[in-house]
Coordinates of C-alpha atoms in Angstrom, one line a residue:
X7 CA 70.2 3.0 73.4
X8 CA 68.7 0.3 75.3
X9 CA 65.1 1.6 74.5
X10 CA 66.2 0.3 70.9
X11 CA 67.7 -2.4 70.9
X12 CA 64.2 -3.7 73.0
X13 CA 62.2 -2.4 69.9
X14 CA 65.0 -4.2 67.4
X15 CA 64.3 -7.6 69.3
X16 CA 60.5 -7.1 69.7
X17 CA 60.8 -6.3 65.2
X18 CA 63.1 -9.5 64.7
X19 CA 60.7 -11.3 67.4
X20 CA 58.1 -10.5 65.5
X21 CA 59.3 -12.3 62.0
X22 CA 59.9 -14.9 63.8
X23 CA 63.9 -13.9 64.0
X24 CA 65.4 -13.7 67.4
X25 CA 68.4 -12.6 68.0
X26 CA 70.9 -11.5 71.3
X27 CA 68.4 -11.1 75.0
X28 CA 68.8 -7.8 75.8
X29 CA 65.4 -7.3 79.3
X30 CA 64.8 -3.6 79.8
X31 CA 62.8 -4.4 82.6
X32 CA 59.8 -2.0 83.1
X33 CA 60.4 0.1 80.7
X34 CA 59.2 -2.6 77.8
X35 CA 55.7 -2.1 79.0
X36 CA 55.9 1.7 79.0
X37 CA 57.2 2.0 75.6
X38 CA 54.8 -0.5 73.9
X39 CA 52.0 1.2 75.8
X40 CA 52.3 4.7 74.7
X41 CA 53.5 2.6 70.6
X42 CA 50.0 0.8 71.0
X43 CA 47.9 4.2 72.4
X44 CA 49.8 6.0 69.1
X45 CA 48.8 3.9 66.7
X46 CA 44.6 3.1 68.5
X47 CA 44.5 7.0 68.6
X48 CA 45.4 7.3 65.1
X49 CA 43.7 4.4 62.7
X50 CA 39.9 6.0 65.4
X51 CA 41.2 9.7 64.1
X52 CA 41.2 8.5 60.5
X53 CA 38.1 5.9 60.8
X54 CA 36.1 8.3 61.7
X55 CA 35.0 11.8 59.8
X56 CA 35.2 15.3 61.2
X57 CA 33.6 16.7 63.6
X58 CA 35.2 14.0 65.8
X59 CA 34.7 13.9 69.9
X60 CA 37.9 13.0 72.1
X61 CA 36.6 9.9 74.7
X62 CA 39.4 9.5 76.9
X63 CA 37.9 6.9 79.0
X64 CA 39.2 4.1 76.1
X65 CA 42.9 5.3 77.4
X66 CA 41.4 3.7 80.4
X67 CA 40.2 0.7 78.7
X68 CA 44.0 0.1 77.0
X69 CA 45.6 0.8 80.6
X70 CA 43.6 -2.1 81.8
X71 CA 44.2 -3.8 79.5
X72 CA 48.1 -3.6 79.9
X73 CA 47.0 -4.2 83.6
X74 CA 45.9 -7.8 82.7
X75 CA 49.0 -8.0 80.1
X76 CA 51.1 -7.5 82.9
X77 CA 49.2 -9.9 85.0
X78 CA 49.1 -12.5 82.5
X79 CA 52.6 -12.2 82.5
X80 CA 53.3 -12.6 85.4
X81 CA 52.0 -15.5 85.8
X82 CA 53.8 -17.3 83.3
X83 CA 56.8 -16.0 84.3
X84 CA 56.1 -18.2 87.5
X85 CA 55.2 -20.9 85.8
X86 CA 58.8 -21.0 83.8
X87 CA 60.1 -20.5 87.5
X88 CA 61.8 -17.2 86.9
X89 CA 59.8 -14.2 88.2
X90 CA 62.4 -11.5 87.3
X91 CA 60.9 -12.2 84.2
X92 CA 57.8 -10.8 84.1
X93 CA 58.0 -7.4 82.9
X94 CA 60.3 -8.4 80.0
X95 CA 57.2 -11.1 79.1
X96 CA 54.9 -8.3 79.1
X97 CA 56.3 -5.5 77.5
X98 CA 57.9 -7.3 74.7
X99 CA 54.8 -9.8 73.6
X100 CA 53.3 -6.4 73.5
X101 CA 56.1 -4.7 71.6
X102 CA 56.2 -7.5 69.0
X103 CA 52.2 -7.9 68.5
X104 CA 52.0 -3.9 67.4
X105 CA 52.0 -5.3 64.3
X106 CA 49.0 -8.4 64.4
X107 CA 47.4 -4.2 66.0
X108 CA 47.6 -2.9 62.7
X109 CA 46.6 -5.8 60.7
X110 CA 43.9 -7.6 63.1
X111 CA 42.5 -3.0 62.8
X112 CA 43.0 -2.5 59.0
X113 CA 41.2 -5.7 58.3
X114 CA 39.0 -7.3 60.9
X115 CA 35.5 -5.1 59.9
X116 CA 32.7 -7.3 62.3
X117 CA 34.5 -10.0 64.5
X118 CA 32.3 -13.0 66.0
X119 CA 30.5 -12.1 69.0
X120 CA 32.0 -15.3 70.9
X121 CA 34.2 -18.4 70.6
X122 CA 31.7 -20.4 69.6
X123 CA 30.7 -18.1 66.2
X124 CA 34.4 -17.9 65.6
X125 CA 34.0 -21.9 65.0
X126 CA 30.9 -21.7 63.4
X127 CA 32.6 -19.3 61.0
X128 CA 35.2 -22.1 60.3
X129 CA 33.7 -24.7 59.9
X130 CA 30.4 -23.3 58.0
X131 CA 30.8 -20.6 56.2
X132 CA 27.4 -20.2 55.2
X133 CA 25.3 -20.4 58.0
X134 CA 26.7 -16.4 59.3
X135 CA 27.4 -13.0 56.9
X136 CA 30.0 -12.7 54.4
X137 CA 31.0 -9.7 57.1
X138 CA 31.0 -12.4 59.8
X139 CA 33.2 -15.1 58.0
X140 CA 36.0 -12.0 56.9
X141 CA 36.7 -11.4 60.2
X142 CA 36.7 -15.2 61.4
X143 CA 39.2 -15.8 59.3
X144 CA 41.5 -13.1 59.7
X145 CA 41.5 -14.0 63.8
X146 CA 42.6 -17.3 63.0
X147 CA 44.9 -16.0 61.0
X148 CA 45.6 -13.6 64.1
X149 CA 45.2 -16.7 66.5
X150 CA 48.3 -18.1 64.4
X151 CA 50.4 -15.2 64.0
X152 CA 50.5 -14.5 68.4
X153 CA 51.0 -17.6 68.8
X154 CA 54.0 -18.6 67.3
X155 CA 55.2 -15.1 68.4
X156 CA 54.1 -15.8 71.8
X157 CA 55.4 -19.3 72.0
X158 CA 58.8 -18.2 70.8
X159 CA 59.3 -15.4 73.5
X160 CA 58.6 -17.4 76.2
X161 CA 61.6 -20.2 74.0
X162 CA 64.0 -17.0 74.2
X163 CA 63.8 -15.6 77.7
X164 CA 63.5 -18.8 79.1
X165 CA 65.9 -20.6 77.1
X166 CA 67.0 -23.9 79.9
X167 CA 63.3 -24.1 81.0
X168 CA 61.2 -27.4 80.5
X169 CA 59.7 -27.7 77.0
X170 CA 55.9 -27.9 79.3
X171 CA 56.8 -25.2 81.1
X172 CA 57.6 -22.9 78.0
X173 CA 53.9 -24.0 76.8
X174 CA 52.3 -23.5 79.5
X175 CA 53.9 -19.6 79.6
X176 CA 53.0 -19.6 76.3
X177 CA 48.9 -20.0 76.8
X178 CA 48.9 -17.5 80.2
X179 CA 51.0 -15.0 78.1
X180 CA 47.6 -15.7 75.2
X181 CA 45.3 -15.8 77.8
X182 CA 46.5 -12.0 78.7
X183 CA 46.9 -10.4 75.4
X184 CA 43.0 -12.5 74.8
X185 CA 41.3 -10.7 77.2
X186 CA 43.5 -7.3 76.9
X187 CA 41.7 -7.5 73.0
X188 CA 38.4 -8.1 73.8
X189 CA 37.6 -6.0 76.2
X190 CA 39.8 -3.1 74.3
X191 CA 37.1 -3.5 70.9
X192 CA 34.1 -2.0 72.4
X193 CA 35.7 1.8 72.5
X194 CA 37.2 4.0 69.9
X195 CA 39.3 7.2 71.0
X196 CA 37.1 9.2 68.1
X197 CA 33.8 9.6 68.0
X198 CA 31.3 11.5 65.7
X199 CA 30.0 14.8 67.7
X200 CA 26.5 15.5 68.0
X201 CA 26.1 19.4 67.8
X202 CA 23.2 19.8 70.7
X203 CA 21.3 22.3 69.2
X204 CA 18.3 23.2 72.0
X205 CA 15.1 22.8 70.8
X206 CA 12.9 25.2 70.2
X207 CA 10.0 26.4 72.4
X208 CA 6.4 25.2 71.6
X209 CA 2.6 26.4 73.0
X210 CA 2.0 22.8 74.3
X211 CA -0.5 23.9 76.0
X212 CA -1.7 24.5 71.9
X213 CA -1.0 21.6 71.1
X214 CA -2.3 19.3 73.7
X215 CA -6.4 20.7 72.9
X216 CA -5.4 21.3 69.4
X217 CA -4.9 16.8 68.3
X218 CA -8.5 16.1 67.7
X219 CA -8.8 18.7 64.8
X220 CA -4.9 17.4 63.9
X221 CA -6.2 14.0 64.0
X222 CA -10.0 14.3 62.6
X223 CA -8.5 16.2 59.7
X224 CA -5.4 13.3 58.7
X225 CA -8.6 10.6 58.8
X226 CA -11.0 12.5 56.8
X227 CA -8.7 12.9 53.9
X228 CA -7.8 9.4 53.8
X229 CA -8.8 7.4 50.3
X230 CA -11.4 4.7 50.7
X231 CA -9.6 1.5 50.1
X232 CA -10.6 -0.6 46.0
X233 CA -12.0 -3.8 45.7
X234 CA -10.3 -6.5 44.2
X235 CA -6.9 -4.6 44.9
X236 CA -4.0 -4.8 47.3
X237 CA -3.6 -1.4 49.2
X238 CA -1.2 -0.4 50.8
X239 CA -1.9 2.0 54.0
X240 CA 0.9 3.6 55.7
X241 CA 1.8 4.8 58.7
X242 CA 4.8 7.1 60.0
X243 CA 6.0 7.3 63.5
X244 CA 8.0 9.7 64.9
X245 CA 9.0 9.8 68.4
X246 CA 11.2 11.7 69.8
X247 CA 11.3 15.7 68.9
X248 CA 14.6 16.7 70.3
X249 CA 16.5 15.6 67.3
X250 CA 14.8 16.7 64.1
X251 CA 16.5 13.0 62.2
X252 CA 13.0 10.7 63.6
X253 CA 11.5 13.7 61.9
X254 CA 13.2 14.1 58.6
X255 CA 13.4 10.2 58.7
X256 CA 9.0 9.6 58.5
X257 CA 8.7 12.5 56.4
X258 CA 10.7 10.4 53.8
X259 CA 9.0 7.0 54.7
X260 CA 5.7 8.8 54.2
X261 CA 7.2 9.9 50.2
X262 CA 9.0 7.0 49.4
X263 CA 5.6 4.1 50.4
X264 CA 3.3 7.1 48.8
X265 CA 5.4 7.1 45.9
X266 CA 5.8 3.5 46.0
X267 CA 3.0 2.2 46.6
X268 CA 0.8 4.9 45.4
X269 CA -0.4 5.6 48.8
X270 CA 0.1 8.6 49.0
X271 CA -4.1 9.1 50.0
X272 CA -3.4 6.3 52.6
X273 CA -0.8 8.2 54.6
X274 CA -0.9 9.3 58.4
X275 CA 2.7 11.0 59.8
X276 CA 2.8 11.4 63.5
X277 CA 6.1 13.6 64.9
X278 CA 6.6 15.0 67.7
X279 CA 8.7 17.8 66.6
X280 CA 8.8 21.1 67.8
X281 CA 8.2 22.4 64.3
X282 CA 5.5 20.5 63.5
X283 CA 2.8 21.0 66.4
X284 CA 0.5 23.1 64.4
X285 CA 0.2 20.5 61.2
X286 CA 1.3 17.1 62.3
X287 CA -0.9 15.2 64.9
X288 CA 1.7 14.1 67.8
X289 CA 3.8 10.8 67.8
X290 CA 1.9 9.6 70.4
X291 CA 0.1 6.4 71.8
X292 CA -3.3 7.1 71.9
X293 CA -2.7 9.2 68.9
X294 CA -0.9 5.9 67.1
X295 CA -4.2 3.9 68.5
X296 CA -6.6 6.1 67.2
X297 CA -5.0 5.8 63.3
X298 CA -4.7 2.1 63.5
X299 CA -8.9 2.0 64.9
X300 CA -9.8 3.9 62.0
X301 CA -7.5 2.2 59.3
X302 CA -8.9 -0.8 60.0
X303 CA -12.0 0.2 60.2
X304 CA -11.5 2.0 56.0
X305 CA -9.1 -1.4 54.3
X306 CA -10.8 -4.7 53.6
X307 CA -8.6 -6.6 55.8
X308 CA -9.1 -9.8 53.5
X309 CA -6.7 -7.9 50.5
X310 CA -4.7 -4.6 52.3
X311 CA -1.4 -4.1 54.2
X312 CA -0.5 -2.1 56.5
X313 CA 3.1 -1.0 56.4
X314 CA 4.2 0.9 59.5
X315 CA 7.7 2.6 60.0
X316 CA 8.4 3.6 63.5
X317 CA 11.4 5.9 64.1
X318 CA 12.6 7.1 67.5
X319 CA 15.3 5.9 70.2
X320 CA 15.1 2.3 71.7
X321 CA 15.7 1.3 75.4
X322 CA 16.5 -2.2 76.1
X323 CA 13.4 -3.6 78.1
X324 CA 12.1 -3.0 74.9
X325 CA 10.3 0.3 74.8
X326 CA 10.4 2.8 72.0
X327 CA 10.4 6.1 73.6
X328 CA 8.1 9.2 73.3
X329 CA 9.4 12.7 74.1
X330 CA 8.5 16.0 73.3
X331 CA 9.7 18.3 76.7
X332 CA 7.2 18.5 78.3
X333 CA 4.8 16.7 77.6
X334 CA 4.0 14.0 79.0
X335 CA 4.0 10.8 77.3
X336 CA 4.3 7.2 78.0
X337 CA 6.4 4.9 76.1
X338 CA 5.5 2.0 73.8
X339 CA 6.3 -1.4 74.7
X340 CA 6.5 -4.4 72.3
X341 CA 2.9 -5.7 73.8
X342 CA 1.2 -2.5 73.6
X343 CA 2.4 -1.9 69.8
X344 CA 0.9 -5.6 69.9
X345 CA -2.2 -4.1 71.3
X346 CA -3.0 -1.9 69.3
X347 CA -2.6 -3.5 65.5
X348 CA -4.3 -6.3 67.6
X349 CA -8.1 -4.1 68.9
X350 CA -7.7 -2.2 65.0
X351 CA -7.8 -6.2 63.1
X352 CA -5.5 -4.9 60.8
X353 CA -4.7 -8.1 59.5
X354 CA -1.9 -7.7 56.6
X355 CA 1.6 -5.9 58.5
X356 CA 4.4 -4.4 58.1
X357 CA 6.6 -3.2 61.0
X358 CA 9.4 -1.3 60.7
X359 CA 11.3 0.3 63.4
X360 CA 13.9 1.6 63.5
X361 CA 15.5 2.4 67.8
X362 CA 17.5 0.6 69.8
X363 CA 17.1 -2.7 71.2
X364 CA 14.0 -2.1 68.2
X365 CA 15.0 -6.5 67.9
X366 CA 13.1 -6.8 70.7
X367 CA 9.3 -6.3 69.4
X368 CA 9.9 -9.1 67.4
X369 CA 8.9 -11.9 69.8
X370 CA 5.2 -10.0 70.0
X371 CA 4.9 -8.5 66.3
X372 CA 6.4 -11.6 64.4
X373 CA 2.7 -13.2 62.7
X374 CA 2.5 -15.4 59.6
X375 CA 0.8 -12.6 58.7
X376 CA 3.8 -9.8 58.9
X377 CA 6.7 -8.3 58.3
X378 CA 9.0 -7.8 61.3
X379 CA 12.1 -5.2 60.4
X380 CA 14.4 -4.3 62.4
X381 CA 17.7 -1.8 62.8
X382 CA 19.0 -3.6 65.8
X383 CA 19.5 -6.6 67.6
X384 CA 17.5 -6.6 70.6
X385 CA 20.7 -6.2 72.3
X386 CA 21.9 -3.7 69.6
X387 CA 22.5 0.0 69.1
X388 CA 21.9 1.4 66.8
X389 CA 23.8 4.2 65.1
X390 CA 23.5 7.7 63.2
X391 CA 20.7 9.4 64.9
X392 CA 21.4 13.0 67.1
X393 CA 20.1 16.4 67.0
X394 CA 23.7 17.2 63.9
X395 CA 22.3 14.2 61.6
X396 CA 20.1 14.4 59.0
X397 CA 18.8 10.4 58.5
X398 CA 19.8 7.3 61.3
X399 CA 22.6 5.4 59.5
X400 CA 19.6 2.5 59.7
X401 CA 16.7 4.9 58.1
X402 CA 19.4 6.2 55.7
X403 CA 20.8 2.5 54.2
X404 CA 17.5 1.4 54.1
X405 CA 14.5 4.5 52.9
X406 CA 17.0 6.4 50.9
X407 CA 19.5 3.8 49.3
X408 CA 18.9 0.2 49.0
X409 CA 14.6 1.3 47.9
X410 CA 15.2 3.2 45.4
X411 CA 17.0 0.4 43.9
X412 CA 16.3 -2.3 45.5
X413 CA 12.5 -4.9 43.6
X414 CA 11.9 -6.7 46.4
X415 CA 11.9 -6.4 49.7
X416 CA 14.2 -8.9 51.1
X417 CA 16.6 -7.2 48.6
X418 CA 16.2 -4.0 50.1
X419 CA 17.2 -4.8 53.0
X420 CA 20.7 -6.7 52.3
X421 CA 22.2 -4.3 50.2
X422 CA 21.3 -2.2 53.6
X423 CA 22.5 -4.0 56.3
X424 CA 25.6 -4.8 54.0
X425 CA 26.1 -0.6 54.1
X426 CA 25.1 -0.4 57.2
X427 CA 27.8 -3.1 58.3
X428 CA 31.0 -0.8 55.8
X429 CA 29.8 2.1 58.6
X430 CA 30.2 0.4 61.6
X431 CA 33.3 -1.2 60.8
X432 CA 34.4 1.8 59.3
X433 CA 33.8 3.3 62.2
X434 CA 34.2 0.6 65.0
X435 CA 31.5 0.3 66.1
X436 CA 29.7 -2.4 67.1
X437 CA 27.6 -4.4 64.7
X438 CA 23.8 -3.2 65.4
X439 CA 22.8 -6.1 63.7
X440 CA 19.3 -5.1 61.2
X441 CA 17.0 -7.8 62.1
X442 CA 14.3 -9.7 59.3
X443 CA 11.3 -11.2 60.4
X444 CA 9.2 -12.7 57.3
X445 CA 6.0 -14.7 57.9
X446 CA 5.2 -17.8 55.8
X447 CA 2.0 -16.6 54.5
X448 CA 2.0 -12.6 54.3
X449 CA 5.9 -14.2 51.7
X450 CA 3.7 -13.9 48.1
X451 CA 1.3 -10.6 49.2
X452 CA 4.3 -8.1 49.7
X453 CA 4.1 -5.2 47.4
X454 CA 6.7 -5.3 44.9
X455 CA 9.0 -2.7 45.7
X456 CA 9.1 -1.6 41.5
X457 CA 9.0 -5.0 38.5
X458 CA 11.9 -5.9 37.8
X459 CA 14.0 -5.8 34.6

């Protein structure tokens, strides 16, 4: 059968061994698309734990990648002065690179973002994290392998063409493969399926009028600072009331920090969730300002420290999403948050922000007296939220796992970052790249997580 001949020829080509010259025309590209489609769907299925949700637009992405390859092959065929070879070049290139597709999907955990990052990772390994260096080395292997395959393909199908034309054709084919690979790696066929459970109903008007009493109750229970020693005060803020994951993280953070720093009586929780409107103050910009101003009156700014933990969705603006339908709540921008902290007069601060694009808060919050930790870079999303989730990836990795074992803040952050990176790579997600910005003045004032053994 002709298509079996093409598969055998492509397999030999992938091993850099060539014999014969089968020519299927468009059929080779159709066969290659079917195989890459099946391989991609199968690998992504096994990378995502159930329940899964099929993302059909990824098929369009793959189709577009093959379209780019065909256009590059058409240009390569013209460079060889063999326009009739366009289909064969595209089809056999895609077939021969099928093992490379498998190799990269199984080994490439966190590739460099740009060519500059790739060259930096190869020339200065210490400049990037281990996952990115690992990805850079695999990309180097893939680039060498792919170049040899495409070069031999050009020579195989146009043996009598000039060497310069064969080289030009190889360059066009390599460009088509590179563009197609880069476009297709930002999505996948399968993603975790979140259970869209509707939020419980509550009396919105009663919730609004209950805020003064709830705030006064929470603030009246705060323990005064102890002269001559560093006391830690904690504010935990859960912005989105549509998902229990943020409520869970606020309550766990309050418990974790309370136990680590003897701050159980110096902690205030602000939560947006229907199940807490009668017992806990809402997580709003106004309530946060009231709490911070009160803490500024209680603590000693020369020695005491504030841990502010905020978790919610984030936007590219950037801003932290604050919502509890049907209440019309204001969002919180980096400028808003800096203003609230400055007005409170709290000097020593640890701000932990778990949200998409939370790195966008760093320019406003960083200072010599502050440690700022975010779940993502300014231009990246973070993962793990959803109505079916208990904790976000960052919340689980940092609060639950890393802070249980680490002895200091940087160690906890690095442990969490490694865990998150592996989880994202396993699910073929773009790396969120959590951020850690430590001011010089606060470096020696950070409370230890526990005494090292």
